[in-house]
């Protein structure tokens, strides 16, 4: 995956794991302010290429109009594990638990 646009699309999909990411958002991510007229088509080609170039991405991202969604399990992406640990730590009933929340999440 040599293309900066492909890396940007993959990162955008992973940052929104398990959530629909509209093609319009992926276009903005890949080209910022100036997407080319062919941007939508190019996003779809990038996603198709990701399916063949990235191990274990053959079935994902899922095409879900008006965009794509990468489906991952809790243990497949550190970001999800971090967010869950942080949420659990924030629900602590004590000040010590709340103060330890960032450390608990970082131990994931």
PDB file of C-alpha atoms in Angstrom:
ATOM      1  CA  UNK A   1       0.000   0.000   0.000  1.00  0.00           C
ATOM      2  CA  UNK A   2       2.204   2.755  -1.295  1.00  0.00           C
ATOM      3  CA  UNK A   3      -0.433   5.355  -2.022  1.00  0.00           C
ATOM      4  CA  UNK A   4      -0.895   8.054   0.630  1.00  0.00           C
ATOM      5  CA  UNK A   5      -4.575   8.140  -0.351  1.00  0.00           C
ATOM      6  CA  UNK A   6      -4.938   4.413   0.318  1.00  0.00           C
ATOM      7  CA  UNK A   7      -3.262   4.770   3.709  1.00  0.00           C
ATOM      8  CA  UNK A   8      -5.547   7.701   4.548  1.00  0.00           C
ATOM      9  CA  UNK A   9      -8.634   5.693   3.599  1.00  0.00           C
ATOM     10  CA  UNK A  10      -7.536   2.689   5.657  1.00  0.00           C
ATOM     11  CA  UNK A  11      -6.767   4.857   8.684  1.00  0.00           C
ATOM     12  CA  UNK A  12     -10.117   6.648   8.391  1.00  0.00           C
ATOM     13  CA  UNK A  13     -11.937   3.307   8.255  1.00  0.00           C
ATOM     14  CA  UNK A  14     -10.018   1.905  11.224  1.00  0.00           C
ATOM     15  CA  UNK A  15     -10.555   5.023  13.332  1.00  0.00           C
ATOM     16  CA  UNK A  16     -14.276   4.541  12.783  1.00  0.00           C
ATOM     17  CA  UNK A  17     -14.194   0.743  13.160  1.00  0.00           C
ATOM     18  CA  UNK A  18     -17.626  -0.878  13.170  1.00  0.00           C
ATOM     19  CA  UNK A  19     -19.243   2.374  12.030  1.00  0.00           C
ATOM     20  CA  UNK A  20     -20.319   3.439   8.566  1.00  0.00           C
ATOM     21  CA  UNK A  21     -17.876   5.865   6.956  1.00  0.00           C
ATOM     22  CA  UNK A  22     -19.462   7.753   4.056  1.00  0.00           C
ATOM     23  CA  UNK A  23     -17.556   7.906   0.781  1.00  0.00           C
ATOM     24  CA  UNK A  24     -17.708  11.696   1.068  1.00  0.00           C
ATOM     25  CA  UNK A  25     -15.729  11.534   4.339  1.00  0.00           C
ATOM     26  CA  UNK A  26     -13.170   9.213   2.770  1.00  0.00           C
ATOM     27  CA  UNK A  27     -12.807  11.617  -0.151  1.00  0.00           C
ATOM     28  CA  UNK A  28     -12.170  14.511   2.241  1.00  0.00           C
ATOM     29  CA  UNK A  29      -9.677  12.407   4.161  1.00  0.00           C
ATOM     30  CA  UNK A  30      -7.759  11.366   1.077  1.00  0.00           C
ATOM     31  CA  UNK A  31      -7.716  14.672  -0.780  1.00  0.00           C
ATOM     32  CA  UNK A  32      -8.494  17.265   1.905  1.00  0.00           C
ATOM     33  CA  UNK A  33      -9.893  20.351   0.157  1.00  0.00           C
ATOM     34  CA  UNK A  34      -9.470  19.369  -3.501  1.00  0.00           C
ATOM     35  CA  UNK A  35     -10.835  15.946  -4.416  1.00  0.00           C
ATOM     36  CA  UNK A  36     -10.634  15.196  -8.143  1.00  0.00           C
ATOM     37  CA  UNK A  37     -13.791  14.699 -10.197  1.00  0.00           C
ATOM     38  CA  UNK A  38     -13.088  10.950 -10.121  1.00  0.00           C
ATOM     39  CA  UNK A  39     -12.649  10.814  -6.329  1.00  0.00           C
ATOM     40  CA  UNK A  40     -15.686   8.645  -5.580  1.00  0.00           C
ATOM     41  CA  UNK A  41     -14.646   6.069  -8.167  1.00  0.00           C
ATOM     42  CA  UNK A  42     -11.061   6.176  -6.904  1.00  0.00           C
ATOM     43  CA  UNK A  43     -12.222   5.580  -3.294  1.00  0.00           C
ATOM     44  CA  UNK A  44     -14.106   2.485  -4.429  1.00  0.00           C
ATOM     45  CA  UNK A  45     -10.978   1.268  -6.277  1.00  0.00           C
ATOM     46  CA  UNK A  46      -8.838   1.932  -3.183  1.00  0.00           C
ATOM     47  CA  UNK A  47     -11.198  -0.112  -1.013  1.00  0.00           C
ATOM     48  CA  UNK A  48     -11.171  -2.950  -3.546  1.00  0.00           C
ATOM     49  CA  UNK A  49      -7.376  -2.861  -3.550  1.00  0.00           C
ATOM     50  CA  UNK A  50      -7.265  -2.871   0.258  1.00  0.00           C
ATOM     51  CA  UNK A  51      -9.245  -6.089   0.246  1.00  0.00           C
ATOM     52  CA  UNK A  52      -6.496  -7.813  -1.719  1.00  0.00           C
ATOM     53  CA  UNK A  53      -3.424  -6.077  -0.285  1.00  0.00           C
ATOM     54  CA  UNK A  54      -4.075  -6.155   3.459  1.00  0.00           C
ATOM     55  CA  UNK A  55      -4.051  -9.573   5.151  1.00  0.00           C
ATOM     56  CA  UNK A  56      -7.427 -10.589   6.577  1.00  0.00           C
ATOM     57  CA  UNK A  57      -9.276  -7.772   4.793  1.00  0.00           C
ATOM     58  CA  UNK A  58     -10.810  -9.915   2.067  1.00  0.00           C
ATOM     59  CA  UNK A  59     -14.327  -9.764   3.537  1.00  0.00           C
ATOM     60  CA  UNK A  60     -13.985  -6.301   4.944  1.00  0.00           C
ATOM     61  CA  UNK A  61     -14.521  -3.407   4.532  1.00  0.00           C
ATOM     62  CA  UNK A  62     -18.211  -4.052   4.059  1.00  0.00           C
ATOM     63  CA  UNK A  63     -19.875  -2.013   1.352  1.00  0.00           C
ATOM     64  CA  UNK A  64     -22.786  -0.271   2.973  1.00  0.00           C
ATOM     65  CA  UNK A  65     -24.222   2.627   1.008  1.00  0.00           C
ATOM     66  CA  UNK A  66     -23.343   5.440   1.177  1.00  0.00           C
ATOM     67  CA  UNK A  67     -19.916   4.191   2.216  1.00  0.00           C
ATOM     68  CA  UNK A  68     -17.936   1.438   3.873  1.00  0.00           C
ATOM     69  CA  UNK A  69     -17.565  -0.111   7.307  1.00  0.00           C
ATOM     70  CA  UNK A  70     -14.672  -2.145   8.646  1.00  0.00           C
ATOM     71  CA  UNK A  71     -16.012  -4.784  11.008  1.00  0.00           C
ATOM     72  CA  UNK A  72     -13.565  -5.805  13.709  1.00  0.00           C
ATOM     73  CA  UNK A  73     -13.822  -7.761  16.943  1.00  0.00           C
ATOM     74  CA  UNK A  74     -12.804  -6.206  20.244  1.00  0.00           C
ATOM     75  CA  UNK A  75      -9.432  -7.949  20.276  1.00  0.00           C
ATOM     76  CA  UNK A  76      -8.502  -7.081  16.703  1.00  0.00           C
ATOM     77  CA  UNK A  77      -7.894  -3.375  17.140  1.00  0.00           C
ATOM     78  CA  UNK A  78      -6.009  -1.787  20.020  1.00  0.00           C
ATOM     79  CA  UNK A  79      -8.084   1.388  19.682  1.00  0.00           C
ATOM     80  CA  UNK A  80     -11.296  -0.480  20.543  1.00  0.00           C
ATOM     81  CA  UNK A  81      -9.679  -2.223  23.503  1.00  0.00           C
ATOM     82  CA  UNK A  82      -8.289   1.119  24.691  1.00  0.00           C
ATOM     83  CA  UNK A  83     -11.673   2.858  24.413  1.00  0.00           C
ATOM     84  CA  UNK A  84     -13.432   0.039  26.302  1.00  0.00           C
ATOM     85  CA  UNK A  85     -10.816   0.055  29.074  1.00  0.00           C
ATOM     86  CA  UNK A  86     -11.048   3.831  29.343  1.00  0.00           C
ATOM     87  CA  UNK A  87     -14.852   3.718  29.510  1.00  0.00           C
ATOM     88  CA  UNK A  88     -14.735   1.041  32.212  1.00  0.00           C
ATOM     89  CA  UNK A  89     -12.193   3.019  34.216  1.00  0.00           C
ATOM     90  CA  UNK A  90     -14.312   6.173  33.942  1.00  0.00           C
ATOM     91  CA  UNK A  91     -17.254   4.348  35.483  1.00  0.00           C
ATOM     92  CA  UNK A  92     -15.310   3.761  38.697  1.00  0.00           C
ATOM     93  CA  UNK A  93     -17.027   4.972  41.844  1.00  0.00           C
ATOM     94  CA  UNK A  94     -13.911   6.301  43.503  1.00  0.00           C
ATOM     95  CA  UNK A  95     -11.590   9.211  42.838  1.00  0.00           C
ATOM     96  CA  UNK A  96      -8.668   6.771  42.839  1.00  0.00           C
ATOM     97  CA  UNK A  97     -10.369   4.737  40.120  1.00  0.00           C
ATOM     98  CA  UNK A  98     -11.026   7.826  38.028  1.00  0.00           C
ATOM     99  CA  UNK A  99      -7.450   9.014  38.486  1.00  0.00           C
ATOM    100  CA  UNK A 100      -6.178   5.611  37.362  1.00  0.00           C
ATOM    101  CA  UNK A 101      -8.386   5.580  34.226  1.00  0.00           C
ATOM    102  CA  UNK A 102      -5.695   6.690  31.761  1.00  0.00           C
ATOM    103  CA  UNK A 103      -3.161   4.240  33.196  1.00  0.00           C
ATOM    104  CA  UNK A 104      -5.624   1.346  33.054  1.00  0.00           C
ATOM    105  CA  UNK A 105      -6.465   2.114  29.436  1.00  0.00           C
ATOM    106  CA  UNK A 106      -2.803   2.394  28.478  1.00  0.00           C
ATOM    107  CA  UNK A 107      -2.089  -1.059  29.928  1.00  0.00           C
ATOM    108  CA  UNK A 108      -4.260  -2.639  27.213  1.00  0.00           C
TER     109      UNK A 108
END
